[in-house]
């Protein structure tokens, strides 16, 4: 248990550092976004709702079980916690989840909502995603309609996983991105890559219309 | 009175920190913009006109009453002070006002001046505004024509308040935004949200034309 | 003379600080741009050509007379020095000149070269320029064709001054902006304002086409 | 040999500093990009694949010969090493090579792939490239199709060199830029200039369509 306490603090510090970097890029406006890391097979550390993501301290994190229930008395997890724990339950190898709200993510998600996905193909940076060994590939990033009902949203996400649609990130329309990886470094790499590739798509779209 | 003096200094320091952050984002070009915080029921601290908003010190602030009259001998408030004090008079719960001049605010205000407002709908980040609990909502940000006559401008703003049009921010065409909140943290959150949502609207507009 | 030596060092340090800020914004790419300050009625301090403008030290500056001749043995002024000294000769009140190469300046200068000027009207930030008291005004920023012949360029600039065309900045096509003011603070304010207003014009142009 | 060891460390530190600057601009997303410096006539120092380019230490570099073979036991060079060593073999005066993946580079390379090159003309900043003395010039930056076969890619590059097409940079479609120079300072200048000029071209293209 004291080992777990140490783990929690290390996780919180690593996520706070990441938050500072992501906030500086403008990807977490107006106290939005949330970040988590798996602590063990049945719990994770996650940001408490409503804090400035560029100035996080250990007290801005809490522990929850993988059904999203608080493990720290007196702290209340945000509704979106369920979208994090869903990923840890579904993927035993998932070690971290990042959810951000950049301009590019918000705009791309609205433009491509009607299609249901954004198609990314022919980019060298696809190789930043685990499992991609060449630029000569295609990745579909699903776009889900936004809802305040997290049960409905996690059900929609689960349906795609059940259909074995391969994905390492998904968008929620007008809202932002969720991405995950084996550890925080891989998850950051996925986040930087998805942001970059969505920005390329928007820019190419403006030129090609 | 010495308590008030301390309050003034704390307010000035908090606003100076905020100014440094906003200037670093380019929202206060060429010594533009002004910031204020309520000190008590009848006075506020406000920036003195013409200073570089990224390098403010306590001496760059002054105290004014809620009619905009100087409370510090030898310091002269800027004309726009009246737009701050109007908000403190009208809303007893208002604790801070931020006025900035970003590119996005300037361009959006000119593009939407003829409509008289910018309509923001369907964004998760609407929840950053007090009173909004869902993305499935619409917020209208009024756009007023610019004028150097602050009496005329404050009258136009008051007319909308009298008509009970709900708002937490307004634009002045070719000029910038005014936003307010219960305290400085909430006001910053409102400012970041309005900037972000106007930027999304401009970007979507470019894609959809 | 030792007073003048101190002045030179103070001027160099102030310009180096300014250079660090402007470089961080990306306005001085690839060692471009140059900066100067008047030392007295017959000389100024100016950057030596080819240095990284984000990392200037006192040794990266030299003194020249107002015909652009080196006053420091062993240092050679760049060709563009003549465009700085022209302004100090013409305007006894000019205390500083900044020349930068931002993306916005480069693109705007090429788009508006055929017109011969960029027209800026209706912006609150026009008030950042000395002599402008209202947004309800118009400022024309001349755009000169680029040339490697500084004599030709300074002659073109002088012709406009002789015609008493009011201006506080001019563009050179595909190249950048020159702006000046009574002191370095005013010149920076003019530079920030011209960059901001050109960026607004480009953005509005994209929306209005 | 101990001199060479010192050289390696100096080279690694200089490249790490450069990496920090380029990463801060967003030109090395998701651990992409690689950097090298010549150590002597038969070897260079180069980044090891997959590291965060904003946080490089000396251990993130290795020595390779000019056929791309590891000179440090236990370290494995990335496939793209061959594109660096090709340049050092071909150009005895080449002292450094920078390869980055910015948004502008990626988008421009895809838009101009069908043409086979990007044409840059009439920009003052062309003078940032060695050998250019005037803006009144034209530079063609070749765009090669992307491939994971570095032999094929280096062969395509060599064919252009054999045809004596002058170039100081080339793009790979959907991937990024390679540029080189006599030393690291010149190479950085070339990189900043190519990024700036490609950004200008994209912006002008949007305005002129």
mmCIF file with all atom_site columns, C-alpha atoms in Angstrom, chain A residues 99-201:
data_model
loop_
_atom_site.group_PDB
_atom_site.id
_atom_site.type_symbol
_atom_site.label_atom_id
_atom_site.label_alt_id
_atom_site.label_comp_id
_atom_site.label_asym_id
_atom_site.label_entity_id
_atom_site.label_seq_id
_atom_site.pdbx_PDB_ins_code
_atom_site.Cartn_x
_atom_site.Cartn_y
_atom_site.Cartn_z
_atom_site.occupancy
_atom_site.B_iso_or_equiv
_atom_site.pdbx_formal_charge
_atom_site.auth_seq_id
_atom_site.auth_comp_id
_atom_site.auth_asym_id
_atom_site.auth_atom_id
_atom_site.pdbx_PDB_model_num
ATOM 1   C CA . UNK A 1 99  ? -7.722  13.615 -23.399 1.00 0.00 ? 99  UNK A CA 1
ATOM 2   C CA . UNK A 1 100 ? -7.211  17.121 -24.810 1.00 0.00 ? 100 UNK A CA 1
ATOM 3   C CA . UNK A 1 101 ? -9.285  19.874 -26.497 1.00 0.00 ? 101 UNK A CA 1
ATOM 4   C CA . UNK A 1 102 ? -7.106  21.597 -29.099 1.00 0.00 ? 102 UNK A CA 1
ATOM 5   C CA . UNK A 1 103 ? -8.480  23.888 -31.802 1.00 0.00 ? 103 UNK A CA 1
ATOM 6   C CA . UNK A 1 104 ? -7.420  21.391 -34.472 1.00 0.00 ? 104 UNK A CA 1
ATOM 7   C CA . UNK A 1 105 ? -9.130  18.492 -32.681 1.00 0.00 ? 105 UNK A CA 1
ATOM 8   C CA . UNK A 1 106 ? -12.310 20.503 -32.176 1.00 0.00 ? 106 UNK A CA 1
ATOM 9   C CA . UNK A 1 107 ? -12.519 21.774 -35.740 1.00 0.00 ? 107 UNK A CA 1
ATOM 10  C CA . UNK A 1 108 ? -11.577 18.449 -37.372 1.00 0.00 ? 108 UNK A CA 1
ATOM 11  C CA . UNK A 1 109 ? -14.095 16.571 -35.242 1.00 0.00 ? 109 UNK A CA 1
ATOM 12  C CA . UNK A 1 110 ? -16.899 18.893 -36.365 1.00 0.00 ? 110 UNK A CA 1
ATOM 13  C CA . UNK A 1 111 ? -15.909 18.849 -40.024 1.00 0.00 ? 111 UNK A CA 1
ATOM 14  C CA . UNK A 1 112 ? -15.676 15.053 -40.157 1.00 0.00 ? 112 UNK A CA 1
ATOM 15  C CA . UNK A 1 113 ? -18.546 14.154 -37.795 1.00 0.00 ? 113 UNK A CA 1
ATOM 16  C CA . UNK A 1 114 ? -20.891 13.438 -40.694 1.00 0.00 ? 114 UNK A CA 1
ATOM 17  C CA . UNK A 1 115 ? -18.368 10.970 -42.161 1.00 0.00 ? 115 UNK A CA 1
ATOM 18  C CA . UNK A 1 116 ? -17.953 9.243  -38.797 1.00 0.00 ? 116 UNK A CA 1
ATOM 19  C CA . UNK A 1 117 ? -14.146 9.189  -39.114 1.00 0.00 ? 117 UNK A CA 1
ATOM 20  C CA . UNK A 1 118 ? -11.047 11.040 -40.298 1.00 0.00 ? 118 UNK A CA 1
ATOM 21  C CA . UNK A 1 119 ? -8.889  9.060  -42.720 1.00 0.00 ? 119 UNK A CA 1
ATOM 22  C CA . UNK A 1 120 ? -5.128  9.572  -42.400 1.00 0.00 ? 120 UNK A CA 1
ATOM 23  C CA . UNK A 1 121 ? -3.005  8.069  -45.176 1.00 0.00 ? 121 UNK A CA 1
ATOM 24  C CA . UNK A 1 122 ? 0.424   8.446  -46.729 1.00 0.00 ? 122 UNK A CA 1
ATOM 25  C CA . UNK A 1 123 ? 2.099   10.299 -43.862 1.00 0.00 ? 123 UNK A CA 1
ATOM 26  C CA . UNK A 1 124 ? 5.519   9.318  -42.547 1.00 0.00 ? 124 UNK A CA 1
ATOM 27  C CA . UNK A 1 125 ? 4.253   10.232 -39.081 1.00 0.00 ? 125 UNK A CA 1
ATOM 28  C CA . UNK A 1 126 ? 1.777   7.334  -39.124 1.00 0.00 ? 126 UNK A CA 1
ATOM 29  C CA . UNK A 1 127 ? 4.839   5.372  -37.986 1.00 0.00 ? 127 UNK A CA 1
ATOM 30  C CA . UNK A 1 128 ? 4.537   7.156  -34.629 1.00 0.00 ? 128 UNK A CA 1
ATOM 31  C CA . UNK A 1 129 ? 1.567   4.864  -33.889 1.00 0.00 ? 129 UNK A CA 1
ATOM 32  C CA . UNK A 1 130 ? 2.338   1.443  -32.511 1.00 0.00 ? 130 UNK A CA 1
ATOM 33  C CA . UNK A 1 131 ? 1.868   -1.192 -35.185 1.00 0.00 ? 131 UNK A CA 1
ATOM 34  C CA . UNK A 1 132 ? 2.553   1.116  -38.142 1.00 0.00 ? 132 UNK A CA 1
ATOM 35  C CA . UNK A 1 133 ? 5.820   0.328  -39.935 1.00 0.00 ? 133 UNK A CA 1
ATOM 36  C CA . UNK A 1 134 ? 5.336   2.390  -43.102 1.00 0.00 ? 134 UNK A CA 1
ATOM 37  C CA . UNK A 1 135 ? 3.843   5.643  -44.334 1.00 0.00 ? 135 UNK A CA 1
ATOM 38  C CA . UNK A 1 136 ? 2.076   3.599  -47.010 1.00 0.00 ? 136 UNK A CA 1
ATOM 39  C CA . UNK A 1 137 ? -0.839  2.846  -44.710 1.00 0.00 ? 137 UNK A CA 1
ATOM 40  C CA . UNK A 1 138 ? -4.197  4.218  -43.681 1.00 0.00 ? 138 UNK A CA 1
ATOM 41  C CA . UNK A 1 139 ? -5.573  4.915  -40.229 1.00 0.00 ? 139 UNK A CA 1
ATOM 42  C CA . UNK A 1 140 ? -9.179  5.799  -39.492 1.00 0.00 ? 140 UNK A CA 1
ATOM 43  C CA . UNK A 1 141 ? -9.819  7.936  -36.438 1.00 0.00 ? 141 UNK A CA 1
ATOM 44  C CA . UNK A 1 142 ? -13.480 7.506  -35.431 1.00 0.00 ? 142 UNK A CA 1
ATOM 45  C CA . UNK A 1 143 ? -15.556 10.622 -34.659 1.00 0.00 ? 143 UNK A CA 1
ATOM 46  C CA . UNK A 1 144 ? -18.397 10.113 -32.168 1.00 0.00 ? 144 UNK A CA 1
ATOM 47  C CA . UNK A 1 145 ? -21.237 12.604 -31.673 1.00 0.00 ? 145 UNK A CA 1
ATOM 48  C CA . UNK A 1 146 ? -20.857 14.475 -28.400 1.00 0.00 ? 146 UNK A CA 1
ATOM 49  C CA . UNK A 1 147 ? -23.164 13.707 -25.475 1.00 0.00 ? 147 UNK A CA 1
ATOM 50  C CA . UNK A 1 148 ? -23.174 14.471 -21.767 1.00 0.00 ? 148 UNK A CA 1
ATOM 51  C CA . UNK A 1 149 ? -24.207 10.842 -21.151 1.00 0.00 ? 149 UNK A CA 1
ATOM 52  C CA . UNK A 1 150 ? -20.902 9.031  -20.582 1.00 0.00 ? 150 UNK A CA 1
ATOM 53  C CA . UNK A 1 151 ? -22.667 5.649  -20.563 1.00 0.00 ? 151 UNK A CA 1
ATOM 54  C CA . UNK A 1 152 ? -23.944 6.285  -24.071 1.00 0.00 ? 152 UNK A CA 1
ATOM 55  C CA . UNK A 1 153 ? -20.546 7.474  -25.256 1.00 0.00 ? 153 UNK A CA 1
ATOM 56  C CA . UNK A 1 154 ? -18.621 4.550  -23.764 1.00 0.00 ? 154 UNK A CA 1
ATOM 57  C CA . UNK A 1 155 ? -21.165 2.169  -25.292 1.00 0.00 ? 155 UNK A CA 1
ATOM 58  C CA . UNK A 1 156 ? -20.544 3.668  -28.735 1.00 0.00 ? 156 UNK A CA 1
ATOM 59  C CA . UNK A 1 157 ? -16.798 3.315  -28.246 1.00 0.00 ? 157 UNK A CA 1
ATOM 60  C CA . UNK A 1 158 ? -17.176 -0.301 -27.057 1.00 0.00 ? 158 UNK A CA 1
ATOM 61  C CA . UNK A 1 159 ? -19.244 -1.157 -30.124 1.00 0.00 ? 159 UNK A CA 1
ATOM 62  C CA . UNK A 1 160 ? -16.329 -0.241 -32.383 1.00 0.00 ? 160 UNK A CA 1
ATOM 63  C CA . UNK A 1 161 ? -13.886 -2.199 -30.232 1.00 0.00 ? 161 UNK A CA 1
ATOM 64  C CA . UNK A 1 162 ? -16.289 -5.185 -30.362 1.00 0.00 ? 162 UNK A CA 1
ATOM 65  C CA . UNK A 1 163 ? -16.333 -4.893 -34.155 1.00 0.00 ? 163 UNK A CA 1
ATOM 66  C CA . UNK A 1 164 ? -12.529 -5.126 -33.962 1.00 0.00 ? 164 UNK A CA 1
ATOM 67  C CA . UNK A 1 165 ? -12.012 -1.803 -35.706 1.00 0.00 ? 165 UNK A CA 1
ATOM 68  C CA . UNK A 1 166 ? -8.319  -1.071 -35.019 1.00 0.00 ? 166 UNK A CA 1
ATOM 69  C CA . UNK A 1 167 ? -7.772  2.331  -33.389 1.00 0.00 ? 167 UNK A CA 1
ATOM 70  C CA . UNK A 1 168 ? -5.385  4.145  -31.096 1.00 0.00 ? 168 UNK A CA 1
ATOM 71  C CA . UNK A 1 169 ? -7.352  7.355  -30.777 1.00 0.00 ? 169 UNK A CA 1
ATOM 72  C CA . UNK A 1 170 ? -10.888 8.650  -31.224 1.00 0.00 ? 170 UNK A CA 1
ATOM 73  C CA . UNK A 1 171 ? -12.503 12.071 -31.512 1.00 0.00 ? 171 UNK A CA 1
ATOM 74  C CA . UNK A 1 172 ? -15.702 13.385 -29.944 1.00 0.00 ? 172 UNK A CA 1
ATOM 75  C CA . UNK A 1 173 ? -17.368 16.047 -32.080 1.00 0.00 ? 173 UNK A CA 1
ATOM 76  C CA . UNK A 1 174 ? -16.858 19.643 -30.934 1.00 0.00 ? 174 UNK A CA 1
ATOM 77  C CA . UNK A 1 175 ? -15.006 18.290 -27.949 1.00 0.00 ? 175 UNK A CA 1
ATOM 78  C CA . UNK A 1 176 ? -11.553 16.708 -28.380 1.00 0.00 ? 176 UNK A CA 1
ATOM 79  C CA . UNK A 1 177 ? -9.480  13.550 -28.638 1.00 0.00 ? 177 UNK A CA 1
ATOM 80  C CA . UNK A 1 178 ? -8.837  10.471 -26.486 1.00 0.00 ? 178 UNK A CA 1
ATOM 81  C CA . UNK A 1 179 ? -5.654  8.519  -27.063 1.00 0.00 ? 179 UNK A CA 1
ATOM 82  C CA . UNK A 1 180 ? -3.804  5.838  -25.122 1.00 0.00 ? 180 UNK A CA 1
ATOM 83  C CA . UNK A 1 181 ? -0.606  3.790  -25.117 1.00 0.00 ? 181 UNK A CA 1
ATOM 84  C CA . UNK A 1 182 ? 1.480   1.320  -23.145 1.00 0.00 ? 182 UNK A CA 1
ATOM 85  C CA . UNK A 1 183 ? 3.045   4.090  -21.086 1.00 0.00 ? 183 UNK A CA 1
ATOM 86  C CA . UNK A 1 184 ? 2.926   7.858  -20.833 1.00 0.00 ? 184 UNK A CA 1
ATOM 87  C CA . UNK A 1 185 ? 5.743   8.371  -23.367 1.00 0.00 ? 185 UNK A CA 1
ATOM 88  C CA . UNK A 1 186 ? 3.967   6.297  -26.005 1.00 0.00 ? 186 UNK A CA 1
ATOM 89  C CA . UNK A 1 187 ? 0.671   8.032  -25.249 1.00 0.00 ? 187 UNK A CA 1
ATOM 90  C CA . UNK A 1 188 ? 2.273   11.466 -25.665 1.00 0.00 ? 188 UNK A CA 1
ATOM 91  C CA . UNK A 1 189 ? 3.787   10.308 -28.953 1.00 0.00 ? 189 UNK A CA 1
ATOM 92  C CA . UNK A 1 190 ? 0.342   9.190  -30.120 1.00 0.00 ? 190 UNK A CA 1
ATOM 93  C CA . UNK A 1 191 ? -1.187  12.499 -29.026 1.00 0.00 ? 191 UNK A CA 1
ATOM 94  C CA . UNK A 1 192 ? 1.461   14.598 -30.794 1.00 0.00 ? 192 UNK A CA 1
ATOM 95  C CA . UNK A 1 193 ? 1.063   12.489 -33.927 1.00 0.00 ? 193 UNK A CA 1
ATOM 96  C CA . UNK A 1 194 ? -2.743  12.668 -34.034 1.00 0.00 ? 194 UNK A CA 1
ATOM 97  C CA . UNK A 1 195 ? -2.679  16.444 -33.472 1.00 0.00 ? 195 UNK A CA 1
ATOM 98  C CA . UNK A 1 196 ? -0.060  16.885 -36.188 1.00 0.00 ? 196 UNK A CA 1
ATOM 99  C CA . UNK A 1 197 ? -1.849  14.686 -38.726 1.00 0.00 ? 197 UNK A CA 1
ATOM 100 C CA . UNK A 1 198 ? -5.244  16.294 -38.110 1.00 0.00 ? 198 UNK A CA 1
ATOM 101 C CA . UNK A 1 199 ? -3.612  19.712 -38.601 1.00 0.00 ? 199 UNK A CA 1
ATOM 102 C CA . UNK A 1 200 ? -2.105  18.496 -41.898 1.00 0.00 ? 200 UNK A CA 1
ATOM 103 C CA . UNK A 1 201 ? -5.500  17.221 -43.055 1.00 0.00 ? 201 UNK A CA 1
#
